[in-house]
């Protein structure tokens, strides 16, 4: 058949099944995709299609041959054999071959046609063999990496399943807790109105109890005064200021008049509902064997001798400009936690977080003495009423007593289980009160060197404690948001501050707040009255000292500290104000 450009001839050839060279030829499967459509008799187009499919099959079966074409430069036989022996590591055979080869070449035994070139197919097979070995190594490496990746994947799947199961369990527990909380909230909400009503009743009963106690004391005072007047009129004995059960017992020298008066007095008190005092039934009386060196509390009927001097207004109230910063003293490296003034001299003691207390001459700022001994930060300090000793409280759970004459610590009081926040001397100087983070307050006897009373009642840390002047009454403030008066039998006004910066004044007789001033939003750390009782100062966390004038309600801000103001105190005459801050400075305002 004649084509467009070339001529092709078809001839029938018979191929026998056996082959003389012994080479096993691979059977080529028939291509199912190749087919001629009906009526397609163009031989040239059929041959071209067959060539294209053959090229595609060759490119799929031998990609390496397309990537690495075989060099057409033939290799001589001796070089091919040498390379083969070197590759196989047959060095002895190589030496024998080279020796025999060169001998034959020198003798001319090798014919030129015998020393020819190696066909390209052998070099190509050798190169393919090297590539196959290299690829086998890579396959082994990939198999090892795939095995490790499979192990890691299985491990990660197990961890995923574990975490998924744990997450489901946590989600179930969370839902259960949420349901329990909702149920408890609903249960608590049902009790809240009742609790509020009971709290109001409790406050009402507490006020009635306080008023009843005050009325009782007033009635006892009137009866005692009447008895004293009658006694002076008849026999002139010494006035007895206490209404005791023993007063109603008949005495040997009592006449009919004294006996009638005693009976009338007892009858009047019983009609008024006043219970007679019995020392055996006093709950505040200490139970147990007394120490031979125990001190006795003085009678609680003394009058503050300084009241007459403090009735008038302080001189600084006449100044319209208020306070201004007059002096700054760098007292400590760390925060100043407490200030204390000597009862008679111009001496100031500062306590700090650096575990030291220092004594200064004011207002010059000359240092007099330094005390070191506590193993933790100092929280409070207080002068003895006679000014010869100093009490300090610390975070090491102890209270120490320092004697200025001996320049050393003479007594360490241990009993609190947590940090001690403050201390206060009784006016007589024989007793010291302390408050602590352990929710308790203690009364220490300095003569017997032991704790006489432990006052339990607060449910949170007791942050401050004060003996009222010339009284056996102790005032405590606690983190449970309450103020407590222990053995309170007199009326007075006290001041307090909280973490919201709210300053409040409380009437002890009414057991209620009489004034509330918002000095926030920063927390208040300490409050102090001036000697006249007409000014209240507040140390605030915003670095300012706030002064409230009670007569006008004016609130002044004194700015000077670079950090929190921690403590504040007025001098005994009310001429100037002293503040200590976290910046380690003490500032004087006049």
XYZ file of C-alpha atoms in Angstrom:
590
model
C 0.000 0.000 0.000
C 1.301 3.453 -0.868
C 1.250 6.158 1.760
C 1.558 9.908 1.601
C 5.384 10.092 1.943
C 6.876 6.555 2.483
C 6.201 3.084 1.150
C 5.452 0.171 3.515
C 5.460 -3.533 2.720
C 3.670 -6.235 4.665
C 5.282 -9.663 4.815
C 4.397 -12.756 6.854
C 7.181 -13.997 9.163
C 7.000 -17.122 11.316
C 8.787 -17.037 14.665
C 9.589 -20.326 16.326
C 8.779 -20.919 20.017
C 12.323 -21.761 20.939
C 15.266 -19.386 20.744
C 18.798 -20.324 20.204
C 20.257 -17.638 22.468
C 18.195 -18.870 25.451
C 16.852 -15.361 26.290
C 13.373 -15.295 27.862
C 11.314 -12.658 26.135
C 8.570 -11.007 28.079
C 5.118 -11.299 26.677
C 3.604 -7.954 25.808
C -0.074 -7.839 26.693
C -2.503 -6.581 24.176
C -3.622 -3.006 24.628
C -7.329 -3.017 25.176
C -7.544 0.703 24.577
C -6.205 0.393 21.020
C -8.883 -0.217 18.447
C -9.642 0.807 14.923
C -12.967 2.282 14.120
C -14.990 0.928 11.328
C -14.034 2.344 8.017
C -10.568 3.537 9.239
C -8.247 2.024 6.557
C -5.485 4.667 6.662
C -2.333 2.566 7.361
C -0.146 5.602 7.959
C -2.434 6.919 10.660
C -2.602 3.455 12.273
C 1.203 3.100 12.376
C 1.568 6.583 13.858
C -0.973 5.775 16.570
C 0.837 2.511 17.380
C 4.185 4.349 17.707
C 2.690 6.930 20.060
C 1.194 4.265 22.323
C 4.480 2.359 22.330
C 6.300 5.505 23.419
C 3.749 6.024 26.222
C 4.203 2.454 27.456
C 7.975 2.793 27.374
C 7.857 6.066 29.339
C 5.616 4.445 32.004
C 7.688 1.270 32.371
C 11.181 2.752 32.360
C 11.131 6.262 33.852
C 14.800 6.003 34.791
C 15.841 5.551 31.187
C 14.179 8.842 30.316
C 15.764 10.596 33.237
C 19.301 9.224 32.759
C 20.086 8.722 29.061
C 22.842 6.150 28.314
C 26.067 7.544 26.981
C 26.810 6.485 23.424
C 30.562 6.374 24.018
C 31.458 2.676 24.058
C 33.793 1.242 26.671
C 36.695 -1.100 25.830
C 36.582 -4.656 27.085
C 39.567 -4.496 29.422
C 38.315 -1.313 31.164
C 34.867 -2.839 31.511
C 36.316 -5.964 33.129
C 38.532 -3.942 35.456
C 35.649 -1.790 36.609
C 33.499 -4.893 37.109
C 36.167 -6.661 39.206
C 36.794 -3.521 41.310
C 33.103 -3.131 41.852
C 32.754 -6.747 42.966
C 35.842 -6.519 45.180
C 37.703 -9.282 43.334
C 41.171 -7.747 43.691
C 43.155 -10.980 43.344
C 41.335 -11.830 40.147
C 42.012 -8.274 38.939
C 45.766 -8.676 39.530
C 45.816 -11.998 37.685
C 43.773 -10.535 34.794
C 46.036 -7.508 34.406
C 49.190 -9.652 34.535
C 47.925 -12.096 31.932
C 46.402 -9.316 29.777
C 49.624 -7.276 29.540
C 51.695 -10.416 28.845
C 49.434 -11.362 25.982
C 49.497 -7.820 24.609
C 53.304 -7.762 24.686
C 53.494 -11.127 22.980
C 50.967 -9.994 20.388
C 48.578 -12.796 21.137
C 45.562 -10.470 21.336
C 43.955 -9.732 18.024
C 42.590 -6.224 17.358
C 39.140 -7.538 16.640
C 39.149 -9.417 20.018
C 39.983 -6.206 21.904
C 36.857 -4.326 20.931
C 34.273 -2.237 22.647
C 31.617 -3.418 25.085
C 28.097 -2.918 23.774
C 26.157 -0.053 25.355
C 23.578 -2.396 26.764
C 26.021 -3.858 29.284
C 27.073 -0.433 30.570
C 23.423 0.541 30.700
C 22.564 -2.599 32.682
C 25.413 -1.920 35.092
C 24.170 1.605 35.680
C 20.626 0.361 36.169
C 21.870 -2.213 38.650
C 23.562 0.536 40.694
C 20.426 2.630 40.620
C 18.322 -0.359 41.695
C 20.568 -0.956 44.709
C 20.405 2.717 45.652
C 16.643 2.745 45.285
C 16.363 -0.387 47.421
C 18.282 1.344 50.202
C 15.984 4.359 49.919
C 12.955 2.072 49.983
C 14.216 0.449 53.193
C 14.764 3.883 54.718
C 11.279 4.961 53.704
C 9.803 1.748 55.101
C 11.545 2.357 58.442
C 10.315 5.988 58.524
C 6.810 4.868 57.578
C 6.874 2.260 60.372
C 7.918 4.879 62.928
C 5.290 7.297 61.621
C 2.677 4.564 61.900
C 3.678 3.867 65.521
C 3.530 7.581 66.329
C 0.148 7.880 64.671
C -1.205 4.919 66.638
C 0.148 6.436 69.854
C -1.377 9.825 69.053
C -4.690 8.184 68.235
C -4.677 6.436 71.614
C -3.838 9.716 73.389
C -6.571 11.471 71.417
C -9.095 8.836 72.428
C -7.986 9.090 76.069
C -8.243 12.883 76.138
C -11.578 12.736 74.345
C -12.894 10.324 76.971
C -11.446 12.476 79.785
C -13.015 15.593 78.274
C -16.397 13.889 78.127
C -16.085 12.852 81.775
C -15.079 16.364 82.839
C -17.962 17.828 80.870
C -20.363 15.451 82.599
C -18.969 16.356 86.036
C -19.153 20.048 85.153
C -22.793 19.755 84.140
C -23.493 17.874 87.345
C -21.809 20.571 89.438
C -23.707 23.289 87.587
C -26.968 21.546 88.351
C -25.952 21.157 92.007
C -25.017 24.842 92.232
C -28.336 25.877 90.701
C -30.182 23.663 93.157
C -28.184 25.034 96.096
C -28.776 28.614 94.946
C -32.475 27.977 94.778
C -32.343 26.361 98.219
C -30.332 29.272 99.620
C -32.684 31.834 98.059
C -35.572 30.262 99.951
C -33.730 30.815 103.246
C -32.435 34.320 102.518
C -35.603 36.218 103.579
C -35.742 34.225 106.812
C -32.062 34.887 107.526
C -32.570 38.580 106.877
C -35.530 38.656 109.236
C -33.577 36.788 111.932
C -30.619 39.148 111.500
C -32.886 42.163 111.967
C -34.375 40.607 115.068
C -30.893 39.883 116.393
C -29.807 43.478 115.851
C -32.958 44.741 117.561
C -32.437 42.464 120.553
C -28.754 43.482 120.701
C -29.701 47.167 120.794
C -32.317 46.502 123.451
C -29.770 44.577 125.470
C -27.265 47.422 125.232
C -29.887 50.007 126.201
C -31.071 47.824 129.058
C -27.503 47.471 130.281
C -26.990 51.208 130.123
C -30.269 51.889 131.928
C -29.324 49.341 134.535
C -25.957 50.993 135.082
C -27.658 54.387 135.316
C -30.164 53.045 137.871
C -27.384 51.402 139.852
C -25.486 54.676 139.837
C -28.507 56.588 141.078
C -29.190 54.025 143.811
C -25.518 54.010 144.774
C -25.518 57.784 144.969
C -28.659 57.726 147.093
C -27.141 55.116 149.380
C -23.945 57.123 149.690
C -25.936 60.261 150.564
C -27.913 58.411 153.210
C -24.752 56.866 154.606
C -23.100 60.273 154.787
C -26.128 61.710 156.503
C -26.283 58.987 159.127
C -22.892 57.450 159.748
C -20.610 59.073 157.181
C -19.008 55.861 155.827
C -16.995 55.750 152.574
C -19.098 55.729 149.411
C -19.277 52.339 147.688
C -19.430 52.695 143.899
C -20.218 49.093 143.071
C -23.564 47.342 143.529
C -22.643 43.914 144.769
C -24.590 41.100 146.263
C -22.517 41.389 149.419
C -23.866 44.940 149.958
C -27.282 43.512 150.735
C -26.016 41.123 153.417
C -26.645 42.313 157.000
C -23.564 43.531 158.825
C -22.768 43.243 162.506
C -22.830 47.008 163.157
C -25.956 47.702 161.067
C -28.735 49.426 162.907
C -32.456 49.384 162.118
C -32.082 52.412 159.826
C -29.299 50.843 157.724
C -31.250 47.604 157.567
C -34.418 49.356 156.332
C -32.469 51.310 153.699
C -30.786 48.117 152.448
C -34.106 46.291 152.159
C -35.701 49.224 150.334
C -32.739 49.424 147.965
C -32.904 45.701 147.183
C -36.656 45.884 146.601
C -36.318 48.891 144.285
C -33.644 47.231 142.201
C -35.650 44.033 141.857
C -38.734 46.011 140.769
C -36.664 47.779 138.081
C -35.381 44.445 136.820
C -31.761 45.059 137.808
C -29.969 41.822 138.579
C -27.552 41.973 141.454
C -23.907 41.343 140.649
C -22.589 37.961 141.754
C -18.872 37.399 141.292
C -19.320 33.633 141.270
C -21.596 33.831 138.211
C -19.570 36.427 136.281
C -18.750 34.897 132.845
C -15.862 37.336 132.370
C -14.184 36.236 135.563
C -11.086 34.105 134.913
C -11.519 30.429 135.725
C -8.611 28.519 137.168
C -5.828 29.050 139.618
C -4.507 32.593 139.677
C -0.827 33.345 139.304
C 0.785 34.904 142.369
C 2.121 37.787 140.248
C -1.155 38.487 138.421
C -2.127 42.150 138.279
C -5.545 43.451 139.240
C -7.573 45.508 136.810
C -8.217 49.009 138.196
C -11.832 50.060 138.827
C -13.638 51.123 135.687
C -14.929 54.433 137.095
C -11.979 56.647 136.351
C -12.255 59.911 134.421
C -9.872 60.945 131.658
C -7.895 63.844 133.173
C -7.182 65.227 129.700
C -10.822 65.803 128.815
C -10.847 69.276 130.340
C -7.930 70.293 128.145
C -9.553 68.960 124.978
C -12.984 70.575 125.223
C -11.999 73.575 123.171
C -11.318 73.566 119.450
C -7.788 72.952 118.296
C -5.864 75.927 117.027
C -5.503 74.436 113.554
C -9.285 74.513 113.088
C -9.128 78.306 112.995
C -6.920 78.170 109.925
C -8.824 78.244 106.672
C -5.925 76.960 104.610
C -5.904 73.540 106.300
C -2.823 71.310 106.443
C 0.282 71.581 104.299
C 3.416 69.458 104.050
C 6.126 70.844 106.340
C 8.758 68.105 106.529
C 9.627 64.725 104.978
C 11.743 62.094 106.731
C 13.228 59.086 104.915
C 12.826 56.619 107.770
C 13.029 53.118 106.267
C 13.927 51.304 103.091
C 10.583 49.469 103.059
C 7.028 50.495 103.918
C 6.319 52.259 107.212
C 3.605 50.164 108.869
C 2.982 51.988 112.165
C 3.591 55.258 114.014
C 3.588 55.877 117.788
C 4.092 59.088 119.779
C 5.709 59.300 123.204
C 3.068 60.191 125.832
C 4.976 63.249 127.075
C 8.023 63.981 124.895
C 8.429 65.030 121.275
C 9.532 61.544 120.247
C 8.192 59.417 117.391
C 8.647 55.677 116.825
C 8.270 54.178 113.348
C 7.879 50.457 112.547
C 8.534 49.027 109.107
C 8.437 45.954 106.910
C 12.243 45.894 107.087
C 11.926 44.263 110.592
C 13.221 47.392 112.353
C 11.714 50.047 114.596
C 13.338 53.444 114.940
C 12.988 56.270 117.445
C 13.182 59.849 116.182
C 13.267 63.289 117.686
C 10.543 65.385 116.048
C 10.188 67.563 114.176
C 13.990 67.749 113.656
C 14.104 64.137 112.425
C 17.232 63.084 114.381
C 17.435 59.357 115.040
C 17.714 58.311 118.689
C 17.520 54.546 118.748
C 17.028 51.518 116.459
C 15.492 48.209 117.527
C 16.257 44.914 115.824
C 15.075 41.450 116.905
C 11.903 40.397 115.103
C 12.336 37.738 112.426
C 9.586 39.143 110.197
C 7.902 42.428 109.259
C 6.608 44.735 111.989
C 2.905 45.522 112.018
C 2.374 47.715 115.075
C 4.046 49.618 117.915
C 2.753 51.288 121.069
C 4.391 53.323 123.887
C 3.951 52.311 127.509
C 1.849 54.925 129.381
C 4.914 56.070 131.356
C 7.007 56.245 128.163
C 9.808 53.934 129.389
C 8.900 50.898 127.306
C 7.708 50.050 123.805
C 5.587 47.139 122.575
C 5.922 45.908 118.987
C 3.916 43.303 117.077
C 5.208 41.351 114.112
C 4.462 38.829 111.417
C 6.570 36.316 113.360
C 3.513 35.741 115.659
C 5.149 37.399 118.666
C 4.844 40.603 120.684
C 8.055 42.064 122.111
C 8.539 44.497 124.993
C 11.551 46.839 124.743
C 13.071 48.715 127.683
C 14.688 52.027 126.706
C 16.844 52.168 129.836
C 18.359 48.746 129.093
C 18.270 49.246 125.288
C 17.120 45.685 124.736
C 14.098 43.415 124.477
C 13.097 42.368 127.982
C 10.112 40.140 127.175
C 8.773 38.141 124.219
C 5.097 37.179 124.378
C 4.284 34.021 122.407
C 0.813 32.566 122.081
C -0.671 33.588 118.770
C -0.529 31.016 115.989
C -0.371 33.530 113.124
C 0.871 37.036 112.433
C 0.076 39.673 115.089
C -1.478 42.787 113.546
C -1.424 45.263 116.448
C -1.075 45.918 120.178
C -2.339 48.451 122.724
C -1.406 49.280 126.329
C -3.880 49.581 129.178
C -3.717 52.993 130.823
C -2.375 51.435 134.040
C 0.557 49.941 132.112
C 0.207 46.431 133.579
C -1.764 44.932 130.681
C -1.191 44.713 126.938
C -3.777 43.734 124.316
C -2.864 42.126 120.981
C -4.819 41.002 117.917
C -3.858 38.427 115.328
C -4.561 36.738 112.029
C -5.657 33.671 114.043
C -9.070 35.419 114.660
C -8.278 35.906 118.369
C -7.278 38.750 120.680
C -5.285 38.334 123.880
C -4.791 40.268 127.130
C -1.263 39.897 128.504
C -0.236 40.510 132.126
C 3.208 42.082 132.174
C 3.847 41.248 135.827
C 3.104 37.527 135.589
C 4.328 37.492 131.950
C 1.420 35.366 130.730
C -1.808 35.572 128.773
C -4.686 36.340 131.115
C -7.572 36.225 128.630
C -8.133 35.087 125.059
C -11.078 36.843 123.401
C -12.701 34.626 120.781
C -15.670 35.765 118.763
C -14.526 37.070 115.409
C -14.692 34.643 112.491
C -11.864 36.260 110.533
C -8.593 38.052 111.116
C -8.636 40.684 113.892
C -6.864 43.624 112.262
C -6.668 46.215 115.049
C -7.178 46.526 118.793
C -7.353 49.471 121.206
C -7.853 49.955 124.942
C -10.187 52.909 125.423
C -8.423 55.581 127.525
C -8.774 55.112 131.283
C -11.102 52.164 130.782
C -11.136 48.368 130.780
C -12.998 48.355 127.471
C -11.266 46.848 124.446
C -12.252 47.760 120.875
C -11.431 45.333 118.041
C -12.000 45.502 114.287
C -11.968 42.409 112.116
C -11.905 41.256 108.511
C -15.339 39.738 109.152
C -16.630 43.332 108.711
C -17.514 43.818 112.382
C -16.383 46.012 115.257
C -16.525 44.532 118.740
C -16.493 46.140 122.179
C -15.465 43.761 124.893
C -17.128 44.479 128.267
C -18.596 47.727 126.880
C -20.476 49.792 129.541
C -20.079 53.334 128.319
C -21.105 55.485 125.355
C -18.645 56.927 122.875
C -17.953 57.420 119.151
C -15.529 55.244 117.204
C -14.260 55.516 113.616
C -13.550 52.774 111.088
C -12.529 52.373 107.440
C -12.782 49.519 104.947
C -11.285 48.258 101.697
C -13.723 50.389 99.647
C -12.486 53.621 101.223
C -15.681 54.145 103.255
C -15.126 56.031 106.521
C -17.793 55.496 109.196
C -18.498 56.899 112.648
C -20.338 54.646 115.114
C -22.401 55.477 118.196
C -21.627 52.828 120.789
C -24.844 53.477 122.744
C -27.090 53.020 119.709
C -24.892 50.305 118.164
C -25.340 51.934 114.744
C -23.471 54.109 112.263
C -24.092 57.851 112.634
C -22.006 59.037 109.670
C -20.706 57.430 106.482
C -18.347 59.239 104.097
C -17.179 57.790 100.775
C -13.453 58.555 100.553
C -12.819 55.799 97.964
C -12.514 54.102 95.644
C -9.079 53.198 97.005
C -8.923 51.163 100.266
C -8.446 52.922 103.595
C -5.666 51.577 105.822
C -6.024 53.463 109.139
C -8.108 56.198 110.764
C -7.319 58.470 113.695
C -9.139 61.169 115.700
C -7.436 64.416 116.578
C -7.328 65.247 120.321
C -10.364 67.541 120.061
C -12.456 64.825 118.419
C -13.500 67.193 115.629
C -11.175 65.900 112.903
C -10.783 62.380 111.513
C -7.801 61.479 109.326
C -7.654 58.543 106.922
C -4.563 56.914 105.344
C -5.522 55.828 101.818
C -4.037 53.467 99.233
C -4.003 56.242 96.625
C -1.054 57.849 98.466
C -3.112 60.650 100.035
C -4.085 61.465 103.607
C -7.713 62.540 103.878
C -8.930 64.801 106.712
C -12.655 65.033 107.529
C -13.905 68.066 109.471
C -16.880 66.752 111.444
C -18.378 70.190 112.103
C -18.654 71.154 108.422
C -18.396 67.782 106.657
C -15.483 69.082 104.539
C -13.092 66.369 103.237
C -9.530 67.499 102.476
C -6.867 65.568 100.522
C -3.210 65.877 101.538
C -0.970 64.739 98.679
C 2.692 63.925 99.206
C 3.365 60.193 99.402
C 4.588 58.530 96.242
C 2.997 55.193 97.209
C 0.252 53.940 99.546
C -0.300 55.795 102.827
C -0.260 53.066 105.495
C -0.680 54.797 108.864
C -1.639 58.180 110.323
C -1.569 59.812 113.765
C -2.135 63.235 115.369
C 0.228 64.705 117.932
C -1.025 65.098 121.502
C -1.849 68.771 121.069
C -3.366 68.476 117.627
C -0.901 70.938 116.080
C 0.311 68.636 113.332
C -0.459 65.340 111.606
C 2.049 62.545 110.922
C 1.682 59.903 108.168
C 3.767 56.917 107.056
C 3.726 55.340 103.600
C 4.926 52.413 101.504
C 7.568 54.718 100.040
C 9.435 54.403 103.361
C 8.899 58.041 104.331
C 7.271 59.759 107.282
C 5.611 63.074 106.455
C 4.613 65.872 108.807
C 1.582 68.063 108.048
C 0.996 71.282 109.943
